[in-house]
Amino acid sequence: NNSSQLSSLPLQILLYVNGVYYIFYFLATLAMIIYKSQVFSYPDDFLAPDLAVLFLMAILEVPRLYLGFKGNLTEAEAPLGLSLGLTVGSVVLCVYLLLWQTYVLWADVLLNAVLLSAYGLESGLKVTAIAAFVS
Amino acid sequence: PADTPDPSQARARSAPAPITDVAKLCVCDLLVAQCDVNCCCDPDCSADDFSLFTTCSVPVVTGDSQLCSQKAAVYSLDVEANPPERIFKLIDQVNPSIFCIHAANYKQALYLKSPEIPTPENFDRLLDKFGGATFNAEPDSWNLDPDAQNPPDANETYRYEYGAPVQTEEAFLRLPSPVVSSWCSDANPAGFLVNQATKCIRSVSVENCDSIQALSMLFYINSSILASVFQVNITVQSIVVQSLDGMRTLLSTSDVLRLPMVLDGLCINAVLGVNYHITHTDTGEIIEAAAAFVLGAISKEALSIEQSFEISFTQENTQPVPLSGNPGYVVGLPVRAGFWPQGYPFPAGFSSNKHSQLTILQSTSTQDCLAAQGARAPVLFGYNMISGCKLRITAAMKCQPLAQTLLDVLKGQSFPEYVASFGNSQAQDVLDWVPITQLHISEQMISNTLQSSCQIPVSLGIEVKWTKYGSLVNPQARIVNVTATITTTTLKQLPSGRERIIPVTSSVVFTDISSPAEPSYKAWPTINIKLPFDFFYPFV
């Protein structure tokens, strides 16, 4: 019975697109860090935190997306809530890469802005979905 | 009183902040309080000065162009207006690339590093680091700490590559050389297979010359070179002692170590030159090292001496013969010559060594032929040379011995018979060697020359004919013909008591006899098309 379906279709689409976009984002940011280390003066003390943040974000993304899919499809609010919590962490790391990286190129700004807007939209849809599941 | 030192100390500790405002930066403003010509950004220039300019030498001042957007000061001259006036615009320059730097949180990346200002606290440390004649960017990599270095294993083979520093137990084999000035720096390592010759000046004082390490033989031979399996000690090959007036004597025994000491106000046995000879295998392992020394005496007045150092590498069981070109002769390199050894009927080839070079007489300062025994200069390809000396003939001189002596003076001890036609001719290729044609010309053709008149040689002229050989775009020089012409003249008998001075000359002339080049072109390709004979089967 379709009318009693509580899973949110826009959230599902967004999660899927986010997964694909994140792979591109990770590879592009890694390539740009390598480019920056060759072209600019990038000492090891500054390179290490940037790389650590990028890899931490990649590690967080996998459970975040998995929990999001699972929570939305099984209409359970607990995984969705956990995913929302992980999203907050990802947002913080994304803001670091946008503002406090050693060199922020214009391409970095574009990629991170798109990712941040995707996270924001996702969070909104997740909150709505949780509200729908709970009530 | 306690406060006043502090602000000045604080001021001295940091250098003045760099100017980063593009509107205030002016590179062409060199004269203080005066207007620089054609410098549009100079604040000392008035509108009248601007009207006299022709162009702006500095049209734009910007920051780092890799930033996405930055301020730029643009200066230009408006020549249309009357009088010409300067236009100054402050614009935002935008870098359209997608990889422009939007923000850089690492401030030192975009600016040059400010050097440390010396203060009483860090002065000693800065003097240590930068006070010597040289300092390099990575100080730790060169000064090997003997305590920290782990000794090499017995099985580890030391194979050297071209240019690698030759290692010894402590650090590296040193070849003192001038670095920034002419003063000797002992930190120059010798590179493997890099033949070097250096000369530098060392400051000395005769009173404590036995305590100056660099003047003693021990300093140069006490280190042993790390080679495969065992260490190679540096042996003393020969010692040459140079007297104060420059005369050198080779010592017969070279195993006694002669250390500098003060004697009669002179410092004797001071090292004036070291010549290292290193023998290696063809896989890059060093098997032998020898040093030839030149020891000399330093007088009391001398404040500095010049030392010369040389290092050369030879492969074992080979006798290197330097080539004069590959394959054609190179201008300025010595002409190679040799002998046909007395063998019958086919000797193994030419013997060509250092002693059989083509040489001519070298003029000396005294210009006396009989005193010039032995001084010869090698004939360099392409360089026409002429030299000579004066011969004083007295009545008492006999003709035959005089003629023989003059012939020796002109031709040298061993005048070669063959000259290599290419710079890299090998001794075993017999056809690559050109025989020297010897001609005799008598200066005075008197009809009754068959009398017992004395003919003495007065001139030797060597004419080397060479041609261009090979391709049109890269011609190689090849010697085709060498002719040595001896001109003799009659020596008239002098009345006793009289003497005569005759000039003796020798010359080398290189003549280019290349025929004009004929470029030849390849034939146009022809198209041969033949159909197979049954192409039109079954119609034909």
XYZ file of C-alpha atoms in Angstrom:
675
model
C 0.000 0.000 0.000
C 1.882 3.047 -1.260
C 0.091 5.691 0.744
C 1.381 4.325 4.049
C 5.001 4.394 2.902
C 7.000 6.576 5.241
C 10.423 6.232 3.597
C 11.455 9.454 1.973
C 12.226 9.135 -1.753
C 14.107 12.470 -2.051
C 16.346 11.428 0.841
C 17.107 8.131 -0.861
C 17.992 9.839 -4.117
C 20.137 12.383 -2.312
C 21.985 9.714 -0.365
C 22.745 7.830 -3.565
C 23.954 10.927 -5.396
C 25.988 11.892 -2.323
C 27.754 8.541 -2.401
C 28.732 8.915 -6.038
C 29.733 12.539 -5.629
C 31.831 11.743 -2.578
C 34.021 9.316 -4.516
C 34.729 12.041 -7.069
C 35.285 14.589 -4.306
C 37.777 12.384 -2.455
C 39.851 11.639 -5.553
C 39.825 15.263 -6.701
C 40.838 16.627 -3.299
C 43.609 14.044 -2.958
C 44.900 14.925 -6.435
C 44.841 18.614 -5.599
C 46.765 18.083 -2.379
C 49.418 16.224 -4.374
C 49.452 19.066 -6.927
C 49.799 21.652 -4.170
C 52.656 19.776 -2.543
C 54.577 19.837 -5.823
C 53.856 23.399 -6.915
C 53.845 25.252 -3.605
C 55.964 25.030 -0.508
C 54.114 22.487 1.600
C 56.104 21.374 4.666
C 55.320 18.041 6.274
C 53.864 19.604 9.441
C 51.169 21.224 7.354
C 50.623 18.373 4.930
C 49.938 15.754 7.623
C 46.846 17.375 9.224
C 45.242 18.070 5.830
C 45.693 14.485 4.683
C 44.482 13.171 8.057
C 41.288 15.212 7.846
C 40.604 14.005 4.316
C 41.055 10.336 5.193
C 39.028 10.694 8.401
C 36.180 12.162 6.403
C 36.347 9.207 3.981
C 36.238 6.761 6.902
C 33.228 8.546 8.399
C 31.350 8.685 5.114
C 30.932 4.938 4.688
C 28.983 4.188 7.911
C 27.162 7.471 7.535
C 25.743 6.553 4.139
C 25.085 2.942 5.145
C 23.152 3.954 8.224
C 21.244 6.520 6.199
C 20.183 3.966 3.598
C 19.274 1.384 6.230
C 17.336 3.799 8.397
C 15.372 5.223 5.493
C 14.510 1.880 3.938
C 13.552 0.101 7.186
C 11.809 3.249 8.435
C 13.757 3.037 11.685
C 14.701 6.260 13.397
C 17.716 4.971 15.360
C 20.074 4.403 12.397
C 18.852 7.601 10.815
C 19.619 9.502 14.024
C 23.076 7.980 14.165
C 23.649 8.955 10.570
C 22.607 12.486 11.422
C 25.186 12.555 14.192
C 27.899 11.380 11.817
C 26.793 14.030 9.341
C 27.580 16.694 11.939
C 31.127 15.339 12.174
C 31.477 15.301 8.389
C 30.233 18.889 8.215
C 32.917 20.001 10.660
C 35.643 18.295 8.633
C 34.259 19.756 5.425
C 34.311 23.244 6.928
C 37.954 22.677 7.934
C 38.856 21.770 4.381
C 36.963 24.810 3.135
C 38.430 27.407 5.489
C 41.479 26.214 7.403
C 43.391 24.097 4.908
C 46.943 25.232 4.205
C 46.110 26.284 0.645
C 42.502 26.689 -0.380
C 42.233 26.769 -4.147
C 39.190 27.985 -6.019
C 38.433 24.389 -7.038
C 38.563 23.419 -3.357
C 36.012 26.089 -2.556
C 33.638 24.812 -5.250
C 33.889 21.147 -4.281
C 33.483 21.798 -0.578
C 30.586 24.193 -1.088
C 28.694 21.596 -3.144
C 29.382 18.931 -0.512
C 28.309 21.231 2.298
C 25.049 22.086 0.571
C 24.396 18.379 -0.020
C 24.998 17.684 3.679
C 22.686 20.515 4.670
C 19.871 19.301 2.426
C 20.364 15.751 3.625
C 20.183 16.770 7.269
C 16.947 18.599 6.650
C 15.423 15.591 4.873
C 16.625 13.241 7.600
C 14.991 15.363 10.299
C 11.736 15.310 8.353
C 11.975 11.545 7.882
C 12.665 10.960 11.573
C 9.683 13.122 12.431
C 7.552 11.066 10.036
C 8.789 7.734 11.486
C 8.348 8.748 15.084
C 4.856 10.101 14.807
C 67.268 53.408 33.363
C 65.954 49.865 33.584
C 63.309 50.557 30.938
C 65.381 52.208 28.272
C 67.432 49.166 27.163
C 64.266 47.126 26.609
C 62.563 49.039 23.768
C 65.825 49.267 21.849
C 66.381 45.569 22.372
C 62.875 44.850 21.190
C 63.445 47.019 18.140
C 66.733 45.316 17.327
C 65.262 41.847 17.645
C 62.943 42.025 14.681
C 63.679 43.272 11.225
C 61.426 46.025 9.848
C 58.165 44.605 8.554
C 58.116 44.050 4.792
C 56.032 46.462 2.730
C 53.183 44.620 1.064
C 51.020 47.513 -0.088
C 51.347 47.606 -3.871
C 50.581 51.296 -3.992
C 53.659 52.061 -1.928
C 56.120 49.712 -3.604
C 58.372 51.204 -6.224
C 61.279 49.202 -7.603
C 62.690 51.946 -9.813
C 62.855 54.560 -7.053
C 66.587 54.424 -6.495
C 67.509 58.050 -5.805
C 66.462 59.378 -2.435
C 64.493 62.673 -2.535
C 65.112 62.965 -6.276
C 62.996 62.003 -9.238
C 64.160 58.905 -11.141
C 63.802 59.145 -14.881
C 60.936 57.134 -16.418
C 59.910 55.874 -13.009
C 56.199 56.449 -12.879
C 55.747 55.197 -9.320
C 58.345 57.492 -7.770
C 56.715 59.672 -5.106
C 59.443 62.293 -5.479
C 58.322 63.165 -9.005
C 56.022 66.099 -9.626
C 53.617 66.608 -12.505
C 56.262 68.632 -14.387
C 58.671 65.690 -14.157
C 56.014 63.311 -15.473
C 55.517 65.468 -18.522
C 59.145 64.800 -19.504
C 58.941 60.998 -19.330
C 58.723 58.844 -22.459
C 57.581 55.481 -21.034
C 57.009 53.853 -17.684
C 59.812 51.497 -16.815
C 57.639 49.721 -14.231
C 54.130 49.484 -15.680
C 52.509 47.280 -13.033
C 53.229 46.270 -9.454
C 51.384 43.192 -8.227
C 51.668 40.625 -5.524
C 51.829 36.896 -6.096
C 49.995 36.194 -9.350
C 48.818 32.785 -8.142
C 46.274 34.341 -5.810
C 42.719 34.415 -7.086
C 42.297 38.113 -6.647
C 44.929 40.625 -5.678
C 45.534 44.300 -5.820
C 47.618 45.677 -8.652
C 48.922 49.175 -9.126
C 49.010 50.117 -12.794
C 51.084 53.059 -13.951
C 50.869 54.446 -17.448
C 51.623 57.628 -19.312
C 48.922 59.409 -21.209
C 50.892 60.823 -24.142
C 47.810 62.213 -25.861
C 47.264 64.844 -23.230
C 49.279 68.034 -23.421
C 51.424 68.004 -21.267
C 51.746 64.182 -20.842
C 50.511 63.075 -17.481
C 50.847 59.945 -15.404
C 47.840 57.752 -14.762
C 47.761 55.683 -11.606
C 45.119 53.031 -11.150
C 44.599 50.590 -8.337
C 42.769 47.613 -9.749
C 41.875 44.123 -8.648
C 43.662 41.589 -10.770
C 41.761 38.320 -11.113
C 43.450 35.023 -11.897
C 40.955 33.089 -13.999
C 42.507 29.682 -13.387
C 40.459 27.255 -11.340
C 43.573 26.362 -9.369
C 44.243 29.860 -8.113
C 44.886 30.226 -4.395
C 41.729 31.433 -2.738
C 43.217 31.562 0.744
C 46.563 30.525 2.156
C 46.717 29.786 5.848
C 50.459 29.175 5.676
C 51.786 32.698 5.725
C 55.431 31.940 4.935
C 54.521 30.341 1.632
C 54.025 33.595 -0.198
C 56.822 35.687 1.305
C 60.557 35.394 1.576
C 61.906 34.268 4.918
C 63.203 37.101 7.097
C 66.675 36.334 8.427
C 67.366 36.189 12.105
C 68.626 39.425 13.600
C 71.722 38.818 15.754
C 71.221 39.563 19.417
C 73.569 38.922 22.325
C 71.751 35.650 22.976
C 71.896 34.035 19.562
C 75.132 35.619 18.321
C 77.337 32.656 19.175
C 74.995 30.203 17.525
C 74.739 32.315 14.375
C 78.504 32.798 14.238
C 79.014 29.047 14.473
C 76.607 28.384 11.684
C 77.396 31.214 9.291
C 80.786 32.528 10.357
C 83.014 30.301 8.242
C 84.049 30.775 4.643
C 81.278 28.434 3.519
C 78.012 27.168 4.815
C 75.456 25.012 3.127
C 71.763 24.506 3.412
C 71.987 21.070 5.004
C 74.790 21.233 7.558
C 74.151 17.814 9.007
C 74.575 15.764 5.898
C 78.255 16.618 5.352
C 79.776 16.565 8.803
C 79.802 12.895 9.628
C 80.051 12.473 13.377
C 82.664 9.761 13.954
C 80.862 8.523 17.048
C 77.524 8.234 15.374
C 78.758 6.570 12.204
C 78.456 2.815 12.362
C 81.530 1.052 10.974
C 80.941 -0.725 7.678
C 80.532 -4.496 7.632
C 83.367 -6.628 6.454
C 81.280 -7.977 3.598
C 80.027 -4.637 2.382
C 81.628 -3.712 -0.904
C 82.201 -0.077 -1.613
C 81.339 0.552 -5.206
C 81.608 4.125 -6.298
C 79.682 5.808 -9.031
C 80.831 8.737 -11.102
C 80.861 11.861 -8.991
C 80.289 10.114 -5.665
C 82.582 11.484 -2.934
C 85.461 9.134 -2.157
C 84.903 8.093 1.425
C 87.578 7.575 4.049
C 87.316 6.403 7.632
C 86.449 9.802 9.034
C 84.680 11.647 6.282
C 85.769 12.160 2.692
C 89.009 12.350 0.768
C 89.742 16.044 0.742
C 91.039 18.014 -2.191
C 91.573 21.551 -0.885
C 90.344 24.092 -3.370
C 89.391 27.756 -3.491
C 85.719 28.255 -2.760
C 84.540 31.834 -2.747
C 87.931 33.541 -2.644
C 91.380 32.152 -3.429
C 91.903 30.836 0.101
C 92.030 27.078 0.524
C 88.975 25.364 1.879
C 89.546 21.858 3.187
C 85.953 20.795 2.913
C 85.979 19.999 -0.811
C 85.541 16.240 -1.310
C 87.112 14.470 -4.278
C 84.578 12.897 -6.613
C 85.164 9.435 -8.036
C 86.390 9.536 -11.646
C 86.381 13.339 -11.608
C 89.882 14.444 -12.525
C 90.481 17.788 -10.868
C 93.358 20.180 -10.540
C 93.030 23.069 -8.111
C 95.273 25.837 -6.839
C 94.635 27.844 -3.729
C 96.395 30.112 -1.266
C 97.014 29.246 2.353
C 98.118 31.682 4.994
C 101.277 30.570 6.803
C 103.691 31.850 9.372
C 107.204 30.491 9.584
C 107.350 30.504 13.378
C 104.659 27.929 13.922
C 104.780 26.189 10.564
C 105.182 22.771 12.170
C 101.837 23.163 13.877
C 99.902 24.070 10.723
C 98.309 20.766 9.722
C 97.848 21.510 6.065
C 101.590 21.977 5.515
C 102.517 18.496 6.683
C 102.520 15.324 4.570
C 100.665 13.427 7.292
C 97.528 15.484 6.789
C 97.147 14.151 3.276
C 98.001 10.502 3.752
C 96.839 9.581 7.229
C 93.306 8.709 6.145
C 92.612 5.399 4.475
C 90.050 5.124 1.732
C 87.079 2.812 2.255
C 87.132 0.327 -0.581
C 85.833 -3.153 -1.147
C 86.459 -5.468 1.824
C 89.596 -3.782 3.144
C 90.690 -0.201 3.440
C 93.179 1.231 0.996
C 96.034 3.191 2.520
C 97.431 6.142 0.647
C 101.059 5.436 -0.190
C 103.698 8.016 -1.000
C 104.619 7.611 -4.639
C 107.394 10.202 -4.942
C 108.672 13.312 -3.256
C 110.025 16.272 -5.189
C 111.849 18.954 -3.227
C 111.625 22.494 -4.565
C 114.247 25.021 -3.551
C 113.557 28.694 -2.939
C 114.553 29.652 -6.483
C 112.227 27.130 -8.033
C 114.589 24.266 -8.882
C 113.007 20.854 -8.350
C 114.808 17.670 -7.414
C 113.280 14.225 -7.271
C 114.248 12.358 -4.127
C 115.430 8.821 -4.591
C 113.869 7.437 -1.424
C 110.273 8.302 -0.854
C 109.411 6.152 2.091
C 110.706 8.532 4.734
C 108.039 10.866 5.992
C 109.363 14.410 5.954
C 107.569 16.700 8.350
C 107.848 20.488 8.315
C 110.352 22.047 10.647
C 111.973 25.412 11.178
C 115.596 25.612 10.074
C 117.697 28.791 9.751
C 114.650 31.000 9.619
C 113.076 28.915 6.854
C 110.321 26.398 7.132
C 111.380 23.343 5.167
C 109.401 20.283 4.085
C 106.224 22.280 3.690
C 103.739 20.733 1.279
C 103.441 22.828 -1.869
C 101.584 20.338 -4.003
C 99.938 16.952 -3.823
C 99.100 14.761 -6.790
C 96.771 11.856 -5.991
C 96.653 8.840 -8.325
C 93.810 6.443 -7.656
C 93.595 3.067 -9.403
C 90.223 1.410 -9.706
C 88.695 -1.678 -11.275
C 86.142 -1.563 -14.029
C 83.337 -2.210 -11.518
C 84.120 0.908 -9.524
C 86.153 -0.481 -6.643
C 89.237 1.382 -5.563
C 92.284 -0.848 -5.241
C 95.211 1.518 -4.919
C 95.899 5.083 -3.949
C 99.197 6.939 -4.203
C 100.198 10.521 -3.608
C 103.122 12.412 -5.140
C 104.295 15.345 -3.085
C 106.123 18.569 -3.861
C 107.808 19.872 -0.731
C 109.285 23.305 -0.496
C 110.728 25.893 1.780
C 108.930 28.986 3.057
C 110.932 32.092 3.827
C 110.321 34.366 6.783
C 108.728 37.157 4.776
C 106.137 34.960 3.132
C 102.668 35.390 4.622
C 100.947 32.965 2.298
C 101.884 30.194 -0.113
C 100.141 28.757 -3.110
C 99.365 25.055 -2.955
C 98.304 23.028 -5.948
C 96.366 19.787 -5.785
C 95.487 17.282 -8.433
C 93.681 13.974 -8.510
C 93.506 11.522 -11.382
C 91.828 8.141 -11.737
C 93.166 5.256 -13.801
C 91.615 1.898 -14.448
C 93.830 -1.022 -13.486
C 95.912 -2.674 -16.202
C 95.296 0.111 -18.641
C 97.486 2.887 -19.836
C 95.262 5.761 -20.730
C 96.185 7.702 -23.791
C 94.325 10.964 -24.036
C 92.538 11.381 -27.320
C 92.864 14.546 -29.302
C 89.444 14.328 -30.847
C 86.834 11.779 -31.637
C 87.247 11.149 -34.521
C 88.464 14.416 -36.015
C 91.081 16.557 -34.295
C 89.830 19.234 -31.930
C 91.503 22.615 -32.237
C 93.864 23.116 -29.324
C 94.560 19.479 -28.495
C 98.023 18.034 -29.099
C 98.814 16.279 -32.362
C 99.444 12.597 -31.667
C 102.527 11.013 -33.137
C 104.418 7.774 -32.799
C 107.161 5.483 -33.977
C 107.179 2.372 -36.039
C 108.990 -0.030 -33.723
C 111.863 -1.938 -35.231
C 110.228 -5.220 -35.934
C 110.180 -7.411 -38.969
C 108.072 -7.769 -40.910
C 104.830 -6.711 -39.164
C 105.295 -5.225 -35.761
C 102.301 -5.074 -33.467
C 101.576 -1.480 -34.218
C 102.751 1.962 -33.403
C 104.178 2.863 -30.071
C 102.800 6.173 -29.097
C 103.388 7.461 -25.644
C 104.035 10.736 -23.999
C 107.604 10.887 -25.148
C 106.855 10.640 -28.825
C 104.627 13.662 -29.167
C 105.187 16.080 -31.977
C 106.950 18.973 -30.289
C 108.709 22.122 -31.315
C 111.395 24.159 -29.668
C 110.146 26.411 -26.913
C 111.658 29.870 -26.680
C 113.281 30.601 -23.347
C 114.024 33.871 -21.645
C 117.750 33.651 -22.351
C 117.223 32.958 -26.074
C 120.370 30.901 -26.166
C 120.027 27.777 -28.286
C 122.640 25.786 -26.455
C 121.161 26.510 -23.049
C 117.638 25.662 -24.198
C 118.164 21.927 -24.133
C 115.016 20.083 -23.293
C 112.382 22.792 -23.235
C 109.822 21.800 -25.839
C 106.212 22.672 -26.402
C 103.682 20.227 -27.828
C 102.226 21.023 -31.224
C 98.554 21.813 -30.781
C 96.249 21.156 -33.697
C 95.176 24.269 -35.526
C 97.584 26.603 -33.768
C 100.367 27.934 -35.973
C 103.430 28.420 -33.869
C 106.834 29.916 -34.396
C 109.688 29.894 -31.943
C 113.378 30.386 -32.044
C 116.647 31.023 -30.350
C 119.968 32.661 -31.081
C 123.126 30.774 -31.687
C 126.476 32.375 -30.957
C 129.188 30.950 -33.174
C 132.819 31.398 -32.267
C 135.799 30.498 -34.345
C 136.651 27.553 -32.152
C 133.448 25.643 -32.844
C 133.715 22.591 -35.034
C 131.150 22.107 -37.780
C 129.952 18.529 -37.436
C 129.210 18.536 -33.696
C 127.560 21.944 -34.053
C 125.314 20.694 -36.835
C 124.334 17.678 -34.784
C 123.593 19.806 -31.699
C 121.457 22.171 -33.723
C 119.572 19.267 -35.227
C 118.873 17.989 -31.715
C 117.753 21.422 -30.592
C 115.390 21.771 -33.536
C 113.983 18.279 -33.641
C 114.179 17.237 -30.046
C 115.320 13.992 -28.529
C 112.913 11.655 -30.289
C 111.349 13.114 -33.363
C 108.446 10.892 -34.335
C 108.062 9.273 -37.722
C 104.316 9.011 -38.017
C 101.436 11.279 -37.119
C 97.914 10.071 -36.360
C 95.495 11.209 -39.021
C 92.492 11.184 -36.697
C 92.330 12.298 -33.107
C 91.364 8.849 -31.944
C 93.587 6.704 -34.171
C 94.499 3.490 -32.439
C 98.054 2.238 -32.466
C 97.095 -1.029 -34.132
C 95.389 0.578 -37.157
C 98.389 1.057 -39.362
C 96.531 2.808 -42.152
C 95.365 5.595 -39.859
C 98.864 6.980 -39.465
C 100.537 9.402 -41.838
C 104.329 9.299 -42.326
C 106.268 12.503 -41.818
C 108.045 13.513 -44.998
C 111.442 15.015 -44.300
C 112.917 17.523 -46.711
C 116.273 19.203 -46.716
C 116.731 22.552 -48.334
C 120.032 24.238 -48.626
C 119.877 27.996 -48.357
C 122.705 28.899 -50.616
C 122.881 27.056 -53.882
C 126.435 27.669 -54.838
C 127.759 25.698 -57.757
C 130.696 24.400 -55.859
C 128.811 23.221 -52.765
C 130.408 19.857 -52.947
C 133.489 21.320 -51.396
C 134.037 20.825 -47.744
C 131.708 23.569 -46.730
C 129.843 23.244 -43.533
C 126.094 23.027 -43.596
C 124.308 23.680 -40.381
C 120.553 23.533 -39.960
C 119.026 26.876 -39.045
C 115.333 26.360 -39.499
C 112.749 23.609 -39.109
C 109.372 24.163 -40.682
C 106.603 21.641 -40.111
C 103.660 21.968 -42.451
C 100.577 19.986 -41.563
C 97.985 19.678 -44.280
C 94.556 18.752 -43.084
C 91.169 18.339 -44.653
C 87.577 18.261 -43.601
C 86.235 14.746 -43.634
C 82.812 13.266 -43.199
C 79.374 14.779 -43.334
C 78.592 18.294 -44.435
C 76.954 19.332 -41.212
C 79.590 17.945 -38.849
C 82.948 17.898 -40.620
C 85.856 16.232 -38.834
C 89.453 17.374 -39.155
C 91.801 14.808 -40.587
C 95.536 15.203 -41.091
C 96.526 14.187 -44.592
C 100.159 15.153 -44.963
C 102.962 16.276 -42.665
C 106.171 17.670 -44.084
C 109.180 18.631 -41.966
C 111.583 20.866 -43.859
C 115.078 21.489 -42.554
C 116.818 24.472 -44.046
C 120.578 24.477 -43.828
C 123.012 27.236 -44.459
C 126.721 27.324 -45.041
C 128.849 28.201 -42.098
C 131.733 30.305 -43.224
C 134.905 29.965 -41.279
C 135.338 32.911 -38.949
C 138.622 34.614 -38.263
C 139.746 33.793 -34.773
C 138.447 36.039 -32.077
C 135.340 37.042 -33.994
C 131.936 35.672 -33.235
C 128.618 35.692 -35.042
C 125.043 35.351 -33.901
C 122.632 33.563 -36.182
C 118.958 33.106 -35.490
C 117.469 29.602 -35.428
C 113.730 29.240 -35.926
C 111.198 26.465 -35.915
C 107.606 26.815 -36.965
C 104.442 24.816 -37.388
C 101.813 25.769 -39.960
C 98.428 24.140 -40.409
C 96.936 24.375 -43.879
C 93.398 23.484 -44.734
C 93.342 21.664 -48.043
C 89.752 20.518 -47.995
C 88.134 20.449 -51.356
C 84.811 22.246 -51.518
C 82.000 20.063 -50.322
C 79.574 18.632 -52.767
C 76.222 17.968 -51.291
C 74.725 14.862 -52.738
C 71.089 14.140 -52.688
C 69.352 10.847 -52.613
C 67.648 9.801 -55.832
C 63.984 10.549 -56.112
C 62.070 7.401 -55.295
C 60.541 5.808 -58.345
C 57.232 4.141 -58.183
C 57.299 0.714 -59.685
C 53.862 -0.625 -59.892
C 53.318 -3.903 -61.608
C 50.089 -5.716 -61.400
C 50.259 -9.423 -60.794
C 50.153 -11.243 -64.101
C 46.840 -12.885 -63.477
C 45.138 -9.748 -62.202
C 42.482 -9.698 -64.891
C 41.747 -13.411 -64.706
C 39.355 -14.698 -66.079
C 38.807 -11.851 -68.518
C 42.283 -12.000 -70.053
